[in-house]
Amino acid sequence: HEVGAIDSIVDIVGAAILIDRIAPDRIISSVVNDGHGFIRCAHGLMSVPVPATSEIFAASDVRFRQIDVETELVTPTVAAIIAEIAEDFIPLPAMKVEKIGWGAGTKNLNIPNLLKVYLGDM
């Protein structure tokens, strides 16, 4: 039921609209970093990554690792989006960068809570 929350719908629709408008030839991702520990959600206290995120990772080609941040960094919605759109999970390849997009999270972490997306020509 949480995937029906407004923020999840905005994430899914927003990603779909942007990908449709940009129409990239390829979408690649770095290895996905998630935190560790526990979070409280509608289903109670859950370990990180939460079961839905773990299952999405297990059923896909997503490459992920846990880093030393004690909270969830990858929601099930984001896990589903990246599992569906990324064709590979590699370090940033050589490219001519055309644009950079930034997204800031709302949690205060001991690291920058940012998403950076490059649009470029390889």
mmCIF file of N, CA and C in Angstrom, residues 54-62 83:
data_model
loop_
_atom_site.group_PDB
_atom_site.id
_atom_site.type_symbol
_atom_site.label_atom_id
_atom_site.label_comp_id
_atom_site.label_asym_id
_atom_site.label_seq_id
_atom_site.Cartn_x
_atom_site.Cartn_y
_atom_site.Cartn_z
ATOM 1 N N SER A 54 14.966 -5.524 -0.982
ATOM 2 C CA SER A 54 15.805 -6.721 -1.101
ATOM 3 C C SER A 54 15.293 -7.641 -2.197
ATOM 4 N N GLU A 55 13.995 -7.844 -2.251
ATOM 5 C CA GLU A 55 13.405 -8.728 -3.264
ATOM 6 C C GLU A 55 13.552 -8.144 -4.665
ATOM 7 N N ILE A 56 13.389 -6.847 -4.799
ATOM 8 C CA ILE A 56 13.582 -6.202 -6.106
ATOM 9 C C ILE A 56 15.025 -6.370 -6.553
ATOM 10 N N PHE A 57 15.971 -6.143 -5.660
ATOM 11 C CA PHE A 57 17.381 -6.326 -6.001
ATOM 12 C C PHE A 57 17.648 -7.783 -6.403
ATOM 13 N N ALA A 58 17.108 -8.721 -5.651
ATOM 14 C CA ALA A 58 17.351 -10.141 -5.914
ATOM 15 C C ALA A 58 16.772 -10.587 -7.258
ATOM 16 N N ALA A 59 15.670 -9.994 -7.667
ATOM 17 C CA ALA A 59 14.995 -10.389 -8.904
ATOM 18 C C ALA A 59 15.499 -9.625 -10.130
ATOM 19 N N SER A 60 16.506 -8.786 -9.943
ATOM 20 C CA SER A 60 16.976 -7.933 -11.040
ATOM 21 C C SER A 60 18.492 -8.051 -11.173
ATOM 22 N N ASP A 61 19.035 -7.248 -12.069
ATOM 23 C CA ASP A 61 20.490 -7.203 -12.259
ATOM 24 C C ASP A 61 21.136 -6.075 -11.464
ATOM 25 N N VAL A 62 20.391 -5.446 -10.571
ATOM 26 C CA VAL A 62 20.931 -4.338 -9.782
ATOM 27 C C VAL A 62 22.128 -4.826 -8.970
ATOM 28 N N ALA A 83 15.911 -0.655 -11.116
ATOM 29 C CA ALA A 83 15.967 -2.026 -11.632
ATOM 30 C C ALA A 83 15.369 -2.105 -13.032
#
